[in-house]
Structures are given as structure tokens and as C-alpha cells.
PDB file of C-alpha atoms in Angstrom:
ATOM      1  CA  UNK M   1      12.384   7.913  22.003  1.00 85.00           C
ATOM      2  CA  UNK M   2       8.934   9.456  20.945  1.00 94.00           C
ATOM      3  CA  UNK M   3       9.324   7.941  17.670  1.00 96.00           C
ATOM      4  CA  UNK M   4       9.113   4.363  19.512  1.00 97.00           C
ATOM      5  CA  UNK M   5       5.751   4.943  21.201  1.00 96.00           C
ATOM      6  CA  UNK M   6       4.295   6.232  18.147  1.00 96.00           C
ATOM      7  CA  UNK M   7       5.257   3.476  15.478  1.00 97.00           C
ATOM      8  CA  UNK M   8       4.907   0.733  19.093  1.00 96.00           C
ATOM      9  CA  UNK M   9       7.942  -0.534  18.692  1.00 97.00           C
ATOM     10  CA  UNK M  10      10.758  -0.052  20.826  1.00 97.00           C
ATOM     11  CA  UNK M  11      14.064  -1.216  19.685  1.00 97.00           C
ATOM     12  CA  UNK M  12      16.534  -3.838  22.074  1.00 97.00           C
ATOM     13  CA  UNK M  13      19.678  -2.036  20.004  1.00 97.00           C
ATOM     14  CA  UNK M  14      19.084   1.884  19.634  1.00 96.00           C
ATOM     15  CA  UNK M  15      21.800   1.819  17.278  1.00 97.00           C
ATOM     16  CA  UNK M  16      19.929   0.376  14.605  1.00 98.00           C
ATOM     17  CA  UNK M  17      17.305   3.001  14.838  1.00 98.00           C
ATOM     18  CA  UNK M  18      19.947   5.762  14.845  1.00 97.00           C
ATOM     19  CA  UNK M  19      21.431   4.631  11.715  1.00 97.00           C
ATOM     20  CA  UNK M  20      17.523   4.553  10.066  1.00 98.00           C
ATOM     21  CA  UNK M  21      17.465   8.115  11.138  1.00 98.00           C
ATOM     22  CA  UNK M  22      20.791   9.080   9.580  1.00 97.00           C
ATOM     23  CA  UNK M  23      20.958  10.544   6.461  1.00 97.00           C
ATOM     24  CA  UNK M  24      24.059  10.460   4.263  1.00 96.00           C
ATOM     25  CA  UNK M  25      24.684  13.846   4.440  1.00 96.00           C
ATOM     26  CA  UNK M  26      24.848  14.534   7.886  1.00 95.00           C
ATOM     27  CA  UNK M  27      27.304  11.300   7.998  1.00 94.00           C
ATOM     28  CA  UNK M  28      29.252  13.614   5.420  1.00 93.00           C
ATOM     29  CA  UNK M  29      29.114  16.546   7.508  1.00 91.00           C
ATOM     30  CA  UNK M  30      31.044  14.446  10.616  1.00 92.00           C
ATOM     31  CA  UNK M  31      33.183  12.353   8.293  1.00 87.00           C
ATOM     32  CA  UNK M  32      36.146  12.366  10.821  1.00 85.00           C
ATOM     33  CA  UNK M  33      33.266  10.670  12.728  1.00 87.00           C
ATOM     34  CA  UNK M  34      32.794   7.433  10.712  1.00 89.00           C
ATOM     35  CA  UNK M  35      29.031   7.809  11.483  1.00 94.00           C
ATOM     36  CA  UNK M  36      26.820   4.946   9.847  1.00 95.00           C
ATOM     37  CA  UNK M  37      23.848   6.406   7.453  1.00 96.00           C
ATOM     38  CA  UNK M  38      20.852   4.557   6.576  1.00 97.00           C
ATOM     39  CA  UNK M  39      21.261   3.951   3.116  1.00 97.00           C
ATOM     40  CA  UNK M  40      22.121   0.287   3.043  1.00 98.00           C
ATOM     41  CA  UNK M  41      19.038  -0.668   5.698  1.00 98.00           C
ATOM     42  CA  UNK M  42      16.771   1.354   2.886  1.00 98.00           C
ATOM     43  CA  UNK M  43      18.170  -1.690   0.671  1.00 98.00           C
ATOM     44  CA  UNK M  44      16.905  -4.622   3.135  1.00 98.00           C
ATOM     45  CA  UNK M  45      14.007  -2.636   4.276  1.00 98.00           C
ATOM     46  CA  UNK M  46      12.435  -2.358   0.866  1.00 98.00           C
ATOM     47  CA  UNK M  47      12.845  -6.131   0.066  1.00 98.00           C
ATOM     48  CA  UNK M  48      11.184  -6.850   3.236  1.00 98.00           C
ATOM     49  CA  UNK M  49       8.300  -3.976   2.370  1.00 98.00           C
ATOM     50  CA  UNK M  50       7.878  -5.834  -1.017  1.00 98.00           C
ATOM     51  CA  UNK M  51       7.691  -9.234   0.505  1.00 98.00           C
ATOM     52  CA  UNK M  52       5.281  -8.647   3.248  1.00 98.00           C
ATOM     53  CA  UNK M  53       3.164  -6.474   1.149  1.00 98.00           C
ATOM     54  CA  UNK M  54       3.125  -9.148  -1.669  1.00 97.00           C
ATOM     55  CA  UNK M  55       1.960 -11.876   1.627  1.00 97.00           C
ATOM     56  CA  UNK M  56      -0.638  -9.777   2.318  1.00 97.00           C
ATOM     57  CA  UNK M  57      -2.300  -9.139  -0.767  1.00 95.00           C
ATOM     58  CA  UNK M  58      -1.883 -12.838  -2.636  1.00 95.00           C
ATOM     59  CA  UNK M  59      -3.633 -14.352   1.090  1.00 94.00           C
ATOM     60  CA  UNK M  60      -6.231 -11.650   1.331  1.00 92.00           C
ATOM     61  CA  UNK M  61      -7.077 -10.874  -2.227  1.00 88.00           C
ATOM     62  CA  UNK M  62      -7.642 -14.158  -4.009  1.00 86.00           C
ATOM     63  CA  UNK M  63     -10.054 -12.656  -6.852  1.00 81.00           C
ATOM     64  CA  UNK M  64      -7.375 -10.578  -7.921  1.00 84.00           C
ATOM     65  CA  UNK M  65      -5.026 -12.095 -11.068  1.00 87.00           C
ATOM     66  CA  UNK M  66      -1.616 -11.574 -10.941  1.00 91.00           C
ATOM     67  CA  UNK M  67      -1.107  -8.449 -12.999  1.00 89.00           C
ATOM     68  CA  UNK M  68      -3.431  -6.721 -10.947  1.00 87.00           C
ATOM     69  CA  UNK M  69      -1.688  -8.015  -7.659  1.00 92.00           C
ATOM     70  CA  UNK M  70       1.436  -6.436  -9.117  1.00 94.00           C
ATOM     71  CA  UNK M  71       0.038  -3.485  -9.910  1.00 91.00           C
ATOM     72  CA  UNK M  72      -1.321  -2.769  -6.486  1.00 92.00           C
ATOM     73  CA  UNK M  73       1.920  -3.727  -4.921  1.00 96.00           C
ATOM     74  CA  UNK M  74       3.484  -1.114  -7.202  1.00 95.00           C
ATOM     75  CA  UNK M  75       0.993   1.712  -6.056  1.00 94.00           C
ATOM     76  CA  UNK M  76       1.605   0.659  -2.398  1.00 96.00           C
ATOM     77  CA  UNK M  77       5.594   0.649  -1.842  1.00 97.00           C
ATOM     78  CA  UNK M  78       6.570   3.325  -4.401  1.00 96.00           C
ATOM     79  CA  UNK M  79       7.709   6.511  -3.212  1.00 96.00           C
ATOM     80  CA  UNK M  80       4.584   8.466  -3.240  1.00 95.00           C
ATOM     81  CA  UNK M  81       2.627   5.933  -0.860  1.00 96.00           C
ATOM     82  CA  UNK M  82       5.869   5.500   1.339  1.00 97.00           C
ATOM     83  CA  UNK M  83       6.214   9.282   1.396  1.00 97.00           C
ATOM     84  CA  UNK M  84       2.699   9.493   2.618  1.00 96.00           C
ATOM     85  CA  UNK M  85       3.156   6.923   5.087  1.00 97.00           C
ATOM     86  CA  UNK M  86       6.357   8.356   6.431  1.00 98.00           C
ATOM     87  CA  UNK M  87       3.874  12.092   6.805  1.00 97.00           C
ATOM     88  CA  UNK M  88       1.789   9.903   9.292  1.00 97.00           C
ATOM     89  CA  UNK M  89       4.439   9.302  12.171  1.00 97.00           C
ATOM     90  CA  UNK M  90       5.907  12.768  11.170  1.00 97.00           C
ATOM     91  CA  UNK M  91       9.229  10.438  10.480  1.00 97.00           C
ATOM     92  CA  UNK M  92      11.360  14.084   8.893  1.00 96.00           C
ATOM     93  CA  UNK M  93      11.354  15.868  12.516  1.00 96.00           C
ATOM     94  CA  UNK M  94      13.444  12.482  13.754  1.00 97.00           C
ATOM     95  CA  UNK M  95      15.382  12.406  10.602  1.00 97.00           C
ATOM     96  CA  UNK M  96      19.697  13.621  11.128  1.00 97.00           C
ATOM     97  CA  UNK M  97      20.844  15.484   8.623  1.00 97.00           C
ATOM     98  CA  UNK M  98      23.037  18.127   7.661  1.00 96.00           C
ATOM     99  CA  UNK M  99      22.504  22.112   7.957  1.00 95.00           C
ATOM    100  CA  UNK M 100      22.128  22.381   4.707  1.00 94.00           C
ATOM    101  CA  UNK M 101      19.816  19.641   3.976  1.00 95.00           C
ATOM    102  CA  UNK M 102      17.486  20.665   6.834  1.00 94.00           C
ATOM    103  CA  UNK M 103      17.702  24.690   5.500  1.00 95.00           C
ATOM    104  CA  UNK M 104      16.776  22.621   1.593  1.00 94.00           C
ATOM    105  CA  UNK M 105      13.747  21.387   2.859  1.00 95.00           C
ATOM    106  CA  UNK M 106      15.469  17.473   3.293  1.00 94.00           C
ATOM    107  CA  UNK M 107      12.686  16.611   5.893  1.00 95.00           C
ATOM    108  CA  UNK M 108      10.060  16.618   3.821  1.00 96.00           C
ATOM    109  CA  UNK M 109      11.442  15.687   0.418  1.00 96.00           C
ATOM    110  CA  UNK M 110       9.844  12.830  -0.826  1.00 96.00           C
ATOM    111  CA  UNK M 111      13.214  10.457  -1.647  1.00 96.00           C
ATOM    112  CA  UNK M 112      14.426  10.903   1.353  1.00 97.00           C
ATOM    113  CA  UNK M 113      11.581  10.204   3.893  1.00 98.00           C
ATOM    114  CA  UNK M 114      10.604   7.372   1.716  1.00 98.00           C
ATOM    115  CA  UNK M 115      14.216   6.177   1.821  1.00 97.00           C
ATOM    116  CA  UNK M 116      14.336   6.763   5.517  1.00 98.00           C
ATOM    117  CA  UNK M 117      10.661   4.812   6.153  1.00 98.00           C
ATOM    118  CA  UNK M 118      12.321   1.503   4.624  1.00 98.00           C
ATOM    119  CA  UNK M 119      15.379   2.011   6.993  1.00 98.00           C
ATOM    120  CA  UNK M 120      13.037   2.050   9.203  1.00 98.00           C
ATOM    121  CA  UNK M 121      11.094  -1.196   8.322  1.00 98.00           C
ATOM    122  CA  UNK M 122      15.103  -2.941   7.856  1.00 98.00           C
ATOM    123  CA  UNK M 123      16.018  -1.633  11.363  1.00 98.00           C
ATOM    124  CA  UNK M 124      12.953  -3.136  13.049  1.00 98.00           C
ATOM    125  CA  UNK M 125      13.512  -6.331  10.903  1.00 98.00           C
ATOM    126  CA  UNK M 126      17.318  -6.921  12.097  1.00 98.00           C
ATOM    127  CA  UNK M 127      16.040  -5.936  15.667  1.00 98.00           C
ATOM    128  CA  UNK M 128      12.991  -7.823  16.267  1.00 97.00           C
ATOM    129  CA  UNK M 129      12.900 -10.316  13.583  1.00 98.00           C
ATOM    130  CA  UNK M 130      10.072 -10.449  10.440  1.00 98.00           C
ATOM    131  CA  UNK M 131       6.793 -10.315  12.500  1.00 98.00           C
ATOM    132  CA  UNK M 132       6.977  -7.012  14.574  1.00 98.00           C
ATOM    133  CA  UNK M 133       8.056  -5.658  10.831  1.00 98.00           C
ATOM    134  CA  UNK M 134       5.072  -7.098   8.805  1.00 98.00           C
ATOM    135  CA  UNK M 135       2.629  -5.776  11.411  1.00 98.00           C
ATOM    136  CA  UNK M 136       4.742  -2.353  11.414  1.00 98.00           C
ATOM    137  CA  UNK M 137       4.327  -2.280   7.838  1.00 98.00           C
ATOM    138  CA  UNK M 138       0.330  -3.786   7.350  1.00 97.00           C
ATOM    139  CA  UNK M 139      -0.538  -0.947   9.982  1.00 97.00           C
ATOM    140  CA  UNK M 140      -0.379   1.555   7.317  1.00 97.00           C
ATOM    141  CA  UNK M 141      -0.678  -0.679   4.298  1.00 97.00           C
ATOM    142  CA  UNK M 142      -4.027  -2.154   5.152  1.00 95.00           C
ATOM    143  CA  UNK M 143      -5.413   1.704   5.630  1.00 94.00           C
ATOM    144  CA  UNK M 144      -4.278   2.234   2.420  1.00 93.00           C
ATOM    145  CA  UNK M 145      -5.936  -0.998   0.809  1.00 91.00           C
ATOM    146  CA  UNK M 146      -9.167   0.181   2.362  1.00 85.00           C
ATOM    147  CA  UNK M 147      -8.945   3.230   0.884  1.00 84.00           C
ATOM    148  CA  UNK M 148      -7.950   2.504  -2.715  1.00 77.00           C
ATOM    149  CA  UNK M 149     -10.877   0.037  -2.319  1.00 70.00           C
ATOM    150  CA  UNK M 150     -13.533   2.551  -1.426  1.00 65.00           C
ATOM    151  CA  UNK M 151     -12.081   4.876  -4.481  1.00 65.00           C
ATOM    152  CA  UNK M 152     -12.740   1.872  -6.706  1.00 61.00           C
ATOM    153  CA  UNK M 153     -16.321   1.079  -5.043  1.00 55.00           C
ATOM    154  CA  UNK M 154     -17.479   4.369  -6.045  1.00 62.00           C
ATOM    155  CA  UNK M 155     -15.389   4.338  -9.626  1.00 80.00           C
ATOM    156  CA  UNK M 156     -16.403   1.114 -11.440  1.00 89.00           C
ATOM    157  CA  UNK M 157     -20.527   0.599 -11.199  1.00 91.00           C
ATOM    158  CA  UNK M 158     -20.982   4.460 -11.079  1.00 89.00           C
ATOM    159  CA  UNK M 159     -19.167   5.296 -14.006  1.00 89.00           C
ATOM    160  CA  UNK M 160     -20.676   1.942 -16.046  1.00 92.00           C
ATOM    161  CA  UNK M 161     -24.174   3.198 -15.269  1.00 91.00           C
ATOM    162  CA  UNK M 162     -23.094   7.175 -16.203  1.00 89.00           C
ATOM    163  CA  UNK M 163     -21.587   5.488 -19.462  1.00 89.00           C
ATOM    164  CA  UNK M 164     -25.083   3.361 -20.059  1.00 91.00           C
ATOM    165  CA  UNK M 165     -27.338   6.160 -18.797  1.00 88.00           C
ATOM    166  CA  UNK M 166     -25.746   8.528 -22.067  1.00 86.00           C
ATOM    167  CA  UNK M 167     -28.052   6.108 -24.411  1.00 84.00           C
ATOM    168  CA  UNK M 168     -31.652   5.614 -23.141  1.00 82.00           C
ATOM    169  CA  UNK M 169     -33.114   2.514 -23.344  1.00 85.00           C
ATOM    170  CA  UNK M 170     -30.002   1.215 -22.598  1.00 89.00           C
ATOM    171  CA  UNK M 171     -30.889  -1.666 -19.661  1.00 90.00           C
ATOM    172  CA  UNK M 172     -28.162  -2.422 -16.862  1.00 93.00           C
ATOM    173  CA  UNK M 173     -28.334  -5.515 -14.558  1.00 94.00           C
ATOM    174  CA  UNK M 174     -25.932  -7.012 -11.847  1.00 96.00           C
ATOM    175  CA  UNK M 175     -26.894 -10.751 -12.437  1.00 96.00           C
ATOM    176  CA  UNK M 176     -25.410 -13.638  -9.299  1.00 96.00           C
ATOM    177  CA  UNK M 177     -23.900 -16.623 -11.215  1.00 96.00           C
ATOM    178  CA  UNK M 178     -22.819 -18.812  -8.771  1.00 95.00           C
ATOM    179  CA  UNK M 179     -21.977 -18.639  -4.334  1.00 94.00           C
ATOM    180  CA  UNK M 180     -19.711 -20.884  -2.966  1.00 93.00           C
ATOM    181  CA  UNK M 181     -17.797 -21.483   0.240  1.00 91.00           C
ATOM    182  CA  UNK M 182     -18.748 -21.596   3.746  1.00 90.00           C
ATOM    183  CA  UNK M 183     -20.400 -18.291   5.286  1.00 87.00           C
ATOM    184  CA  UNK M 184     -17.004 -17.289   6.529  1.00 86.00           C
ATOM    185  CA  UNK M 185     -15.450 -17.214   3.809  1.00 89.00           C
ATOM    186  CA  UNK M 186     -17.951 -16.447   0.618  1.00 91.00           C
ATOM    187  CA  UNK M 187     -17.263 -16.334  -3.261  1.00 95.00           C
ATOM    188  CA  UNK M 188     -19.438 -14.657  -5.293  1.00 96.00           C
ATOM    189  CA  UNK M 189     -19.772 -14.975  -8.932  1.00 97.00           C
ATOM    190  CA  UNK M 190     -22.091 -11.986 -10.550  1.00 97.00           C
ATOM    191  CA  UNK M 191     -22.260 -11.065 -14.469  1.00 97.00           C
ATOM    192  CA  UNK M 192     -23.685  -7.250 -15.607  1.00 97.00           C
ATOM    193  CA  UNK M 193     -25.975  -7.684 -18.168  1.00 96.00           C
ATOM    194  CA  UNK M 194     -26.653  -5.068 -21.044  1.00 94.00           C
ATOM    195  CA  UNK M 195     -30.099  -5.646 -22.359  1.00 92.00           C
ATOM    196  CA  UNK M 196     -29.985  -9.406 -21.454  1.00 85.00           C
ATOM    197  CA  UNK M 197     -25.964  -9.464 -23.081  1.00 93.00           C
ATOM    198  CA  UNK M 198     -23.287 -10.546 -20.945  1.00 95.00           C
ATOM    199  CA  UNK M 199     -20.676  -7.669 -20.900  1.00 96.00           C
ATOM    200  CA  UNK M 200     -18.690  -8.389 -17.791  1.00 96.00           C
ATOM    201  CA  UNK M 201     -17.999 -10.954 -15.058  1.00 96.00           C
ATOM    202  CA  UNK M 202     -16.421 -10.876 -11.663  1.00 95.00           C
ATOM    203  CA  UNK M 203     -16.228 -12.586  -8.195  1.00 95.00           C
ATOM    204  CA  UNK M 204     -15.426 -11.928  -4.600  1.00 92.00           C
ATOM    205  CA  UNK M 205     -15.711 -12.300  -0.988  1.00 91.00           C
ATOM    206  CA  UNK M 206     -19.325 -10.475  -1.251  1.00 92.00           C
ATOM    207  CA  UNK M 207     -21.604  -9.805  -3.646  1.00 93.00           C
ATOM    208  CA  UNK M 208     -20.366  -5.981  -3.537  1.00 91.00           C
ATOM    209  CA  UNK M 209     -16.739  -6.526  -4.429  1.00 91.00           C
ATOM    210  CA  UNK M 210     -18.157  -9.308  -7.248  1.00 94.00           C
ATOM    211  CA  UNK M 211     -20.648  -6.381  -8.882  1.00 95.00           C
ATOM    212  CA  UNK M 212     -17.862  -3.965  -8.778  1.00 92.00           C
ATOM    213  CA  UNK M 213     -15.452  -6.736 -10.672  1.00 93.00           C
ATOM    214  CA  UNK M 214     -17.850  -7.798 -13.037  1.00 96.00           C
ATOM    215  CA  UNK M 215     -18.223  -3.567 -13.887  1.00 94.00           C
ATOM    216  CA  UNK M 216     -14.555  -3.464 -14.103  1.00 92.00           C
ATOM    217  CA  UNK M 217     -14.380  -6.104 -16.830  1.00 94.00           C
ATOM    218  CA  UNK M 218     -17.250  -4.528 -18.743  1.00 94.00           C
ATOM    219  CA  UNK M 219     -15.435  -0.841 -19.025  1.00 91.00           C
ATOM    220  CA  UNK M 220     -12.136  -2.914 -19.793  1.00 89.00           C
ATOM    221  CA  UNK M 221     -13.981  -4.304 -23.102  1.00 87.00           C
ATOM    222  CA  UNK M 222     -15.607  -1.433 -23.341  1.00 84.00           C
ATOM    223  CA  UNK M 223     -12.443   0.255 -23.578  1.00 80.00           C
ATOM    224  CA  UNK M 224     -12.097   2.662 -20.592  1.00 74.00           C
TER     225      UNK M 224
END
């Protein structure tokens, strides 16, 4: 099935992706048919989304705390992000559904193809076990991580040095605390100083993603 060579994954039981594909309401169309609709893999599927997303982001993002690891979680398996995701391998031209649903505009309503991408994720977990799922999964996760990222690259230092540029005079300075680690594997520790006053720390795997942190905390005091 084209679907298969575009996620790269190609299932051992084709039933499985079938019932991913199958939407309750062409199941209620054929009911004399006892056809099997996704809904119950979009149950399994989104635990497994939640868990391997959570792996990824506690291993590979130790400077973040833990409300702002569930927070990012949040913005990466809710509906708009799996919607999105489901736009990149086109998943509503393989979805079955009724005449009806397809005339309604079904296959491309958000809570469906997001309901339909976990089945997905569920059917290649039951198929082929946790691993081909997690890297099904991180392949459009990990875009998204390094996208959100470059958003907040831009967002925190620029609009700290907008905010401090409003009063002249007004001195801004990225300071480096403290390194540590070995060179693969870096922490960096920098404070922003206002006029030789601490108003924000942060650390991270280069001295970057530690500036940008330490802005973060300084608009957080400062209120924005």
C-alpha cells in the first residue's frame, strides 16, 4: 500500500492497518458487515504517543523542569499537532469512510485524522512491537521540537532586548556562570545581567539554549 512506503513501515498483518484506516461511520454504513473501525487502536495508540513522546523529551531535554516538560508534551500530541502531522503523509485520502462523511469534508477534519494518526501509531505498535512505533512517531515529533525551538530562539533574547531597548540607558548582558561536562555532552550555566543586577538564569547543552533560558526567566519575573 502507498501509505506503507511513505510512513516506511510495512505491516506483517494488513488487517491491523485496515482497521486504523476505518472510520466508524463507514463501519456503520456496512453494519450487516461487522467491519472493525479504528476507534479502540486510537485508545492504545495515544498512550503509546504520550509515552514515547514523554521518553524523548525527559532523555533529551534535561534543562527543562517538569512543568515545562508537560507542557511541551501537551503542545505535541494534542489534536492540532497530530492533525498537522497526519497533513504530512496525506493520511485522509487512505482514510474509509462513509458517503456522507467524505461529501462533509471527514478527510480533513481535524478529530478525525488526529484520531486516525494514533490508530495508526497502535496498529504499528501491535504489529511490530514499541521500537518501529517510537521511531514512527519521533520522525515527525523531533521536526516539530526543532521547530518550536527555533520559534523560541528568536522569541526570548529578542523580545528581552526590545523590552530593555524602550528605556535608554538601560544595560543588557548574557553573563557564563559555570561549564561542566565533557565536550560531548556540555552544560552551560549563563545569568542576564541588567545594569550589573541579576534578572535571570538558565542552562543548557550550549551556551545558546543557556542565554535563551536565562532570558526566559527574566521576562517570567518580569511578568511577560
Amino acid at each position: 500500500m502507498e501509505l506503507e512506503d511513505i510512513i516506511g513501515y510495512h505491516f506483517k498483518n494488513r488487517e491491523l492497518l485496515t482497521t486504523a484506516l476505518t472510520h466508524s461511520s463507514y463501519a456503520n454504513e456496512r453494519k450487516s458487515q461487522h467491519i472493525q473501525y479504528n476507534e479502540r487502536l486510537e485508545f492504545l495508540g495515544d498512550a503509546v504517543l504520550s509515552i514515547v513522546v514523554s521518553d524523548y523529551i525527559f532523555k533529551h531535554m534535561p534543562e527543562l523542569p517538569e512543568g515545562e516538560l508537560t507542557k511541551l508534551r501537551a503542545s505535541l500530541v494534542c489534536e492540532k499537532s497530530l492533525y498537522v502531522f497526519a497533513g504530512q503523509i496525506d493520511l485522509g485520502k487512505y482514510l474509509l469512510l462513509s458517503k456522507g462523511e467524505r461529501h462533509n469534508g471527514g478527510a480533513d477534519r481535524p478529530s478525525i485524522l488526529s484520531d486516525a494518526f494514533e490508530a495508526l501509531i497502535a496498529a504499528i505498535y501491535l504489529d511490530g512491537g514499541l521500537e518501529p512505533a517510537a521511531k514512527h512517531i519521533l520522525n515527525f515529533v523531533i521536526p516539530a521540537i526543532k521547530s518550536s525551538k527555533k520559534k523560541q530562539v528568536k522569541d526570548y533574547k529578542t523580545t528581552l532586548q526590545e523590552i530593555i531597548q524602550k528605556n535608554p540607558g538601560e544595560r543588557l548582558e548574557y553573563v557564563l556562570v559555570s561549564e561542566s561536562g565533557p565536550d560531548h555532552n556540555k552544560h552551560f550555566v549563563f545569568e542576564v545581567h541588567l545594569n550589573s543586577n541579576v534578572i535571570g538564569r538558565g542552562g543548557g547543552k550550549s551556551k545558546k539554549e543557556a542565554e535563551q533560558q536565562a532570558a526566559r526567566e527574566a521576562l517570567e519575573l518580569m511578568g511577560y
